[in-house]
Coordinates of C-alpha atoms and ligand atoms in Angstrom, one line a residue:
M1 CA 164.1 -165.4 -136.4
L2 CA 160.9 -164.7 -138.3
P3 CA 159.5 -167.9 -139.8
C4 CA 159.0 -166.2 -143.2
V5 CA 162.7 -165.3 -143.2
E6 CA 163.8 -168.7 -142.0
A7 CA 161.9 -170.4 -144.7
L8 CA 163.4 -168.3 -147.5
R9 CA 165.5 -169.9 -150.2
L10 CA 167.9 -167.1 -150.7
L11 CA 169.3 -166.1 -154.1
D12 CA 173.0 -165.3 -153.6
H13 CA 173.5 -162.9 -156.5
H14 CA 177.2 -162.3 -155.9
C15 CA 179.6 -165.0 -154.8
H16 CA 182.8 -166.8 -155.8
G17 CA 184.3 -170.3 -155.9
V18 CA 185.6 -172.0 -152.7
L19 CA 189.0 -173.7 -152.3
R20 CA 189.6 -177.3 -153.2
R21 CA 192.2 -177.8 -150.5
D22 CA 192.5 -178.0 -146.7
L23 CA 193.6 -175.0 -144.7
D24 CA 195.8 -174.4 -141.7
R25 CA 195.1 -171.7 -139.2
D26 CA 196.9 -169.0 -141.1
G27 CA 195.1 -169.9 -144.3
L28 CA 191.7 -169.8 -142.7
E29 CA 192.4 -166.5 -140.8
G30 CA 193.7 -165.0 -144.1
L31 CA 190.4 -165.7 -145.8
L32 CA 188.4 -163.9 -143.0
T33 CA 190.1 -160.6 -143.7
E34 CA 190.5 -158.5 -146.8
A35 CA 194.2 -157.9 -145.8
G36 CA 195.2 -161.3 -147.3
P37 CA 197.4 -164.0 -145.7
A38 CA 200.2 -161.6 -144.9
G39 CA 197.9 -159.2 -143.1
A40 CA 196.0 -161.8 -141.0
G41 CA 197.9 -160.9 -137.9
R42 CA 201.0 -161.3 -135.7
P43 CA 201.4 -163.5 -132.6
G44 CA 198.8 -162.2 -130.2
E45 CA 196.7 -160.7 -132.9
S46 CA 194.1 -163.0 -134.4
M47 CA 191.2 -162.6 -136.8
F48 CA 189.3 -165.0 -134.5
D49 CA 189.3 -162.0 -132.1
S50 CA 187.1 -160.0 -134.4
R51 CA 183.4 -159.7 -135.3
V52 CA 183.7 -162.2 -138.2
G53 CA 185.9 -164.5 -136.1
F54 CA 183.4 -164.7 -133.3
A55 CA 180.5 -165.2 -135.8
L56 CA 182.4 -168.1 -137.2
R57 CA 183.1 -169.6 -133.8
R58 CA 179.5 -169.1 -132.7
W59 CA 177.7 -170.5 -135.8
C60 CA 180.0 -172.8 -137.8
P61 CA 181.2 -175.5 -135.4
P62 CA 177.7 -177.0 -134.9
V63 CA 177.5 -177.6 -138.7
L64 CA 180.6 -179.8 -138.3
G65 CA 179.2 -181.6 -135.3
L66 CA 181.1 -179.5 -132.6
P67 CA 179.8 -177.3 -129.9
A68 CA 179.5 -173.6 -130.5
H69 CA 182.5 -171.6 -129.4
T70 CA 184.9 -174.5 -129.8
T71 CA 188.5 -173.5 -129.9
P72 CA 190.1 -172.6 -133.3
E73 CA 192.4 -175.6 -132.9
E74 CA 189.6 -178.0 -132.4
Y75 CA 187.6 -176.5 -135.2
L76 CA 190.5 -176.7 -137.7
A77 CA 191.3 -180.3 -136.7
R78 CA 187.6 -181.3 -137.3
R79 CA 187.6 -179.4 -140.6
S80 CA 190.7 -181.3 -141.8
G81 CA 189.3 -184.6 -140.7
L82 CA 186.1 -184.2 -142.7
G83 CA 188.0 -182.9 -145.8
P84 CA 187.2 -180.0 -148.1
A85 CA 184.5 -181.7 -150.1
E86 CA 182.4 -182.7 -147.1
V87 CA 182.9 -179.3 -145.4
T88 CA 181.8 -177.6 -148.6
R89 CA 178.8 -179.9 -148.9
R90 CA 177.7 -179.1 -145.3
F91 CA 178.0 -175.4 -145.4
L92 CA 176.6 -174.8 -148.8
G93 CA 173.8 -177.3 -148.2
R94 CA 172.9 -175.5 -144.9
A95 CA 172.9 -172.0 -146.4
G96 CA 169.4 -172.5 -147.8
L97 CA 170.0 -171.1 -151.2
G98 CA 167.6 -171.1 -154.1
G99 CA 170.2 -170.0 -156.7
L100 CA 173.7 -168.5 -157.1
C101 CA 175.2 -166.0 -159.5
V102 CA 178.9 -166.8 -159.5
D103 CA 181.7 -164.3 -160.4
T104 CA 184.3 -166.6 -162.1
G105 CA 186.8 -163.8 -162.8
F106 CA 189.0 -164.1 -159.8
E107 CA 190.9 -167.4 -159.5
P108 CA 194.4 -167.1 -158.1
E109 CA 194.2 -170.9 -157.5
P110 CA 191.7 -173.6 -158.7
L111 CA 188.3 -173.1 -157.1
L112 CA 185.0 -175.0 -157.4
T113 CA 183.2 -174.2 -160.6
P114 CA 179.7 -172.8 -160.7
A115 CA 178.4 -176.3 -161.5
E116 CA 180.1 -177.7 -158.5
L117 CA 178.9 -174.9 -156.2
G118 CA 175.4 -175.4 -157.5
A119 CA 175.5 -179.1 -156.9
A120 CA 176.8 -178.6 -153.3
A121 CA 174.1 -176.0 -152.6
G122 CA 171.3 -178.0 -154.4
A123 CA 170.4 -174.9 -156.4
P124 CA 171.1 -173.6 -160.0
A125 CA 174.3 -171.6 -160.4
H126 CA 174.6 -168.9 -163.1
P127 CA 178.0 -167.4 -164.1
V128 CA 178.7 -163.7 -164.1
L129 CA 181.4 -162.5 -166.5
R130 CA 184.1 -160.1 -165.4
L131 CA 184.4 -157.4 -168.1
E132 CA 188.1 -156.5 -167.5
R133 CA 189.1 -160.2 -167.7
L134 CA 187.5 -160.5 -171.1
A135 CA 189.1 -157.3 -172.3
E136 CA 192.5 -158.5 -171.1
Q137 CA 192.0 -161.8 -172.9
I138 CA 191.2 -160.1 -176.2
L139 CA 194.0 -157.6 -175.9
G140 CA 196.3 -160.5 -175.0
E141 CA 195.5 -162.1 -178.4
R142 CA 197.1 -159.2 -180.1
G143 CA 194.5 -158.3 -182.7
S144 CA 194.0 -154.9 -184.1
A145 CA 193.2 -151.8 -182.0
A146 CA 190.4 -150.9 -184.4
G147 CA 188.8 -154.4 -184.1
F148 CA 188.9 -154.5 -180.3
A149 CA 185.5 -153.0 -179.6
D150 CA 183.6 -155.3 -182.1
Q151 CA 185.5 -158.4 -180.8
L152 CA 184.5 -157.5 -177.2
R153 CA 180.9 -157.0 -178.1
D154 CA 180.8 -160.3 -180.0
R155 CA 182.4 -162.3 -177.2
L156 CA 180.2 -160.7 -174.6
S157 CA 177.1 -161.5 -176.7
A158 CA 178.2 -165.1 -177.1
A159 CA 178.9 -165.4 -173.3
A160 CA 175.3 -164.4 -172.6
G161 CA 173.9 -167.3 -174.7
G162 CA 171.8 -169.7 -172.5
G163 CA 172.9 -172.3 -169.9
V164 CA 172.5 -173.0 -166.2
A165 CA 174.9 -175.0 -164.0
G166 CA 174.4 -177.6 -161.3
G167 CA 171.9 -178.1 -158.5
A168 CA 168.2 -178.5 -159.2
A169 CA 168.5 -177.8 -162.9
A170 CA 171.2 -180.4 -163.7
G171 CA 171.9 -182.4 -160.6
G172 CA 175.3 -183.5 -159.1
G173 CA 177.9 -181.5 -161.0
V174 CA 176.5 -182.1 -164.4
V175 CA 176.5 -179.0 -166.5
G176 CA 173.2 -178.2 -168.2
G177 CA 172.8 -176.0 -171.3
G178 CA 175.9 -174.0 -172.1
V179 CA 179.4 -174.8 -171.0
V180 CA 179.9 -173.0 -167.7
G181 CA 182.9 -172.1 -165.6
G182 CA 185.7 -174.7 -165.2
G183 CA 187.5 -176.1 -168.1
V184 CA 187.2 -172.8 -170.0
A185 CA 190.6 -171.1 -170.3
G186 CA 190.9 -168.1 -167.9
G187 CA 187.7 -168.9 -166.1
T188 CA 185.5 -167.1 -168.6
P189 CA 182.1 -168.7 -169.1
A190 CA 181.5 -169.7 -172.7
G191 CA 177.7 -169.3 -172.2
G192 CA 174.9 -168.6 -169.8
A193 CA 176.3 -165.5 -168.2
V194 CA 173.4 -163.7 -166.6
A195 CA 175.3 -160.5 -165.9
V196 CA 178.7 -158.7 -166.3
K197 CA 180.8 -157.2 -163.5
S198 CA 183.1 -154.2 -163.6
I199 CA 186.1 -153.9 -161.3
A200 CA 186.9 -150.3 -162.3
A201 CA 187.0 -149.6 -158.6
Y202 CA 190.1 -151.7 -158.3
R203 CA 191.9 -150.2 -161.3
V204 CA 191.1 -146.5 -161.6
G205 CA 188.3 -145.8 -159.0
L206 CA 184.7 -145.0 -159.7
E207 CA 185.0 -141.5 -161.0
L208 CA 184.0 -142.5 -164.5
D209 CA 182.7 -140.0 -167.0
G210 CA 179.1 -140.4 -168.0
T211 CA 179.5 -140.1 -171.7
R212 CA 179.8 -143.2 -174.0
P213 CA 183.4 -143.2 -175.3
S214 CA 183.8 -142.8 -179.1
A215 CA 185.1 -145.6 -181.3
A216 CA 188.3 -143.6 -181.8
E217 CA 188.8 -143.2 -178.1
V218 CA 188.4 -146.9 -177.5
A219 CA 190.7 -147.9 -180.4
A220 CA 193.3 -145.4 -179.1
A221 CA 193.1 -146.9 -175.6
A222 CA 193.3 -150.5 -176.9
G223 CA 196.2 -149.5 -179.1
R224 CA 198.2 -148.3 -176.1
Y225 CA 197.9 -151.7 -174.5
L226 CA 198.7 -153.6 -177.7
A227 CA 201.8 -151.4 -178.1
A228 CA 202.9 -152.1 -174.5
G229 CA 202.6 -155.8 -174.9
P230 CA 201.7 -158.5 -172.4
P231 CA 200.8 -159.0 -169.6
V232 CA 197.8 -156.8 -170.1
R233 CA 196.2 -155.3 -167.0
V234 CA 193.4 -152.9 -168.0
A235 CA 193.4 -149.7 -165.9
D236 CA 192.1 -147.0 -168.2
E237 CA 189.1 -144.8 -167.6
V238 CA 188.0 -144.9 -171.2
L239 CA 188.1 -148.7 -171.4
H240 CA 186.3 -149.3 -168.0
R241 CA 183.6 -146.9 -169.2
F242 CA 183.4 -148.6 -172.6
L243 CA 183.0 -152.0 -171.0
I244 CA 180.1 -150.8 -168.8
W245 CA 178.4 -149.2 -171.8
T246 CA 178.8 -152.4 -173.8
G247 CA 177.1 -154.4 -171.1
I248 CA 174.3 -151.8 -171.0
D249 CA 173.9 -151.9 -174.8
L250 CA 173.6 -155.7 -174.8
G251 CA 170.9 -155.5 -172.1
L252 CA 173.1 -157.4 -169.6
P253 CA 172.7 -156.3 -165.9
V254 CA 176.0 -154.7 -164.8
Q255 CA 177.4 -155.4 -161.4
V256 CA 179.9 -152.7 -160.2
H257 CA 182.3 -153.3 -157.3
A258 CA 181.9 -150.4 -154.8
G259 CA 183.1 -149.8 -151.3
Y260 CA 185.6 -152.1 -149.6
G261 CA 187.3 -155.2 -151.0
D262 CA 190.8 -156.5 -151.0
R263 CA 193.5 -154.2 -149.8
D264 CA 194.5 -153.2 -153.3
V265 CA 191.4 -150.9 -153.6
D266 CA 192.0 -147.2 -152.8
L267 CA 188.8 -147.0 -150.8
H268 CA 188.6 -143.2 -151.1
R269 CA 188.0 -143.7 -154.8
C270 CA 185.3 -146.4 -154.3
D271 CA 182.4 -144.3 -153.0
P272 CA 179.5 -145.2 -155.3
L273 CA 178.5 -141.5 -155.4
L274 CA 181.4 -141.1 -157.8
L275 CA 179.3 -143.0 -160.3
T276 CA 176.5 -140.4 -160.3
G277 CA 177.3 -139.1 -163.8
L278 CA 177.4 -142.5 -165.3
L279 CA 174.2 -143.6 -163.6
R280 CA 172.4 -140.5 -164.8
A281 CA 173.6 -141.2 -168.4
T282 CA 172.7 -145.0 -168.4
E283 CA 169.3 -144.7 -166.7
P284 CA 167.3 -144.2 -169.9
A285 CA 168.5 -147.6 -171.2
G286 CA 166.7 -149.3 -168.3
V287 CA 169.3 -152.0 -167.8
P288 CA 170.0 -152.8 -164.1
V289 CA 173.2 -151.6 -162.5
I290 CA 173.9 -153.3 -159.2
L291 CA 176.2 -151.7 -156.7
L292 CA 178.1 -154.5 -154.8
H293 CA 179.3 -154.4 -151.2
N294 CA 179.3 -150.6 -150.7
Y295 CA 180.5 -150.7 -147.1
P296 CA 181.2 -148.2 -145.6
F297 CA 179.3 -146.2 -148.2
H298 CA 176.1 -148.3 -148.1
R299 CA 173.9 -145.3 -147.1
N300 CA 175.2 -143.5 -150.3
A301 CA 174.4 -146.6 -152.3
G302 CA 170.9 -146.6 -150.8
Y303 CA 170.4 -143.0 -151.9
L304 CA 171.5 -143.9 -155.4
A305 CA 169.1 -146.9 -155.5
Q306 CA 166.3 -144.6 -154.4
V307 CA 166.8 -141.8 -157.0
F308 CA 167.8 -143.9 -160.1
R309 CA 165.2 -146.4 -161.4
H310 CA 167.8 -148.9 -162.6
V311 CA 170.1 -148.9 -159.6
Y312 CA 170.2 -151.7 -157.0
L313 CA 172.5 -152.5 -154.1
D314 CA 173.7 -155.2 -151.7
V315 CA 175.7 -155.1 -148.5
S316 CA 177.6 -158.3 -149.3
L317 CA 181.0 -159.1 -147.8
A318 CA 180.2 -156.7 -144.9
T319 CA 177.2 -158.8 -143.9
H320 CA 179.6 -161.4 -142.5
G321 CA 182.5 -159.0 -142.1
V322 CA 180.7 -157.1 -139.3
G323 CA 179.3 -160.2 -137.6
R324 CA 176.7 -159.4 -135.1
R325 CA 176.4 -155.8 -136.4
A326 CA 174.8 -157.0 -139.6
G327 CA 171.4 -155.9 -138.4
A328 CA 172.6 -152.3 -138.0
L329 CA 174.3 -152.5 -141.4
L330 CA 171.1 -153.7 -143.2
A331 CA 169.0 -151.2 -141.4
E332 CA 171.2 -148.3 -142.6
A333 CA 171.2 -149.6 -146.2
L334 CA 167.4 -149.7 -146.1
E335 CA 167.0 -146.2 -144.6
L336 CA 166.5 -144.7 -148.1
A337 CA 166.6 -147.6 -150.5
P338 CA 163.2 -149.1 -151.1
F339 CA 162.9 -152.9 -150.3
G340 CA 162.5 -153.6 -154.0
K341 CA 166.1 -152.4 -154.6
L342 CA 168.1 -154.4 -152.1
L343 CA 169.5 -157.8 -153.0
F344 CA 171.0 -160.6 -150.9
A345 CA 174.6 -161.7 -151.6
S346 CA 177.3 -163.3 -149.5
D347 CA 180.3 -162.4 -151.6
A348 CA 181.7 -165.6 -150.2
Y349 CA 185.2 -166.4 -151.5
G350 CA 187.5 -169.3 -150.7
L351 CA 185.8 -170.5 -147.5
P352 CA 182.5 -172.4 -147.7
E353 CA 181.8 -171.1 -144.2
L354 CA 181.3 -167.7 -145.7
Y355 CA 178.3 -168.9 -147.8
Y356 CA 176.7 -170.2 -144.6
L357 CA 177.6 -167.2 -142.5
G358 CA 176.6 -164.7 -145.1
A359 CA 173.2 -166.3 -145.5
L360 CA 172.6 -166.8 -141.7
L361 CA 173.7 -163.3 -140.7
F362 CA 171.6 -161.8 -143.5
R363 CA 168.5 -163.8 -142.3
Q364 CA 169.1 -162.6 -138.7
A365 CA 169.6 -159.0 -139.9
L366 CA 166.5 -159.0 -142.1
S367 CA 164.5 -160.6 -139.4
Q368 CA 165.6 -157.9 -136.9
V369 CA 164.7 -155.1 -139.4
L370 CA 161.3 -156.6 -140.1
R371 CA 160.6 -157.3 -136.5
E372 CA 161.3 -153.7 -135.5
G373 CA 158.8 -152.5 -138.1
L374 CA 156.2 -155.1 -136.9
A375 CA 156.7 -154.0 -133.3
A376 CA 156.2 -150.4 -134.2
G377 CA 153.1 -151.1 -136.2
E378 CA 155.0 -149.8 -139.3
W379 CA 153.9 -152.8 -141.5
T380 CA 151.8 -155.9 -141.2
G381 CA 152.8 -159.6 -141.0
P382 CA 151.8 -160.1 -144.7
D383 CA 153.9 -157.0 -145.6
A384 CA 156.9 -158.4 -143.7
A385 CA 156.6 -161.8 -145.5
R386 CA 156.4 -160.0 -148.9
L387 CA 159.4 -157.8 -148.1
A388 CA 161.4 -160.8 -147.0
G389 CA 160.7 -162.6 -150.3
M390 CA 161.7 -159.6 -152.3
T391 CA 165.0 -158.9 -150.7
G392 CA 165.9 -162.5 -150.2
A393 CA 165.3 -163.7 -153.8
G394 CA 162.5 -161.9 -155.7
N395 CA 164.4 -158.8 -156.5
A396 CA 167.4 -160.8 -157.8
R397 CA 165.1 -163.0 -160.0
R398 CA 163.6 -159.9 -161.5
V399 CA 167.0 -158.1 -162.1
Y400 CA 168.7 -161.1 -163.6
R401 CA 165.5 -162.5 -165.3
L402 CA 165.9 -165.9 -163.6
P403 CA 163.0 -168.4 -163.5
A404 CA 161.1 -168.7 -160.2
Ligands
LIG1 ZN1 183.1 -160.5 -154.8

């Protein structure tokens, strides 16, 4: 690995909480796939026999004091023996992170809060607020359809008021500044959100109109949900578009899920190219839009990042999902996208191993890409060090306006 890459304190700009409980084999395998527990496999079909499974068996056992390639049974026994808190501390501590931006909007069971993740990683953690979650909370409070847009704007603006959780900023689990993550109903941060996230891809797909919806259109859409009653699950082209525009209007960077994810996405509707009209319309505002994941459309995302000044991308989730192929993945994402447009993220969820694997495989991939350029005389050593610093952390600090 290139020394300049090895030394990087990576800024993980998109990640989630990890589980508080121990896992059996099915539970662990279920978190290595986007198919969910039911899709982890049948007898004779194991996620350990996949790229991500082999990456885990190669790199994770030594962190727990076992030899590489140890059997899944030995690995799970060791993991249980150490307990979830120690396993989390080891993997997050070894990921070499300089900061985290944590999506708190998906919590099917209690997860570590941004403050706890930050404390384990020894780095400041910043919450990211999920737009649809906030909209669903407000609609669930059964106010007026006409007042919905203003309420959402006010709450979003309040959520972006200052605060950093955990790690270097506040130390062992103490929350500094605003109240962050855990303890707030529904997982919505009450302050300190550095960005918002849209999951339109999961609900209606990414073919969103570019135009800003009118107040009447938003009120009509809100009214339909209020009339239908709880539980509210926003899946409405007008509302997803309104939510993204509201983030843009407040100057909050907007993360957009694109490409693959859990199996409830219709992947054919998640190509980021479908966002072209909206990206064209939002560009003059100059607020960053960050395309998350993107696989297998990462080349398309690279194109968008090249042609739109405010568009950025990552290859999170896929970086560990493709295991040893991460170098090829990153090289493809960086064919068109300038180095100033690519951000590191793990998209770790549930397993602390995924923080470590995401960071390690990204470092290996970045090192491979930079070494190839060095070998070809394409760039110099100082250039390579600068590019590593940009993609590993500098771009994210600039996009989210985080202190160095
Ligand atoms: Zn995610």
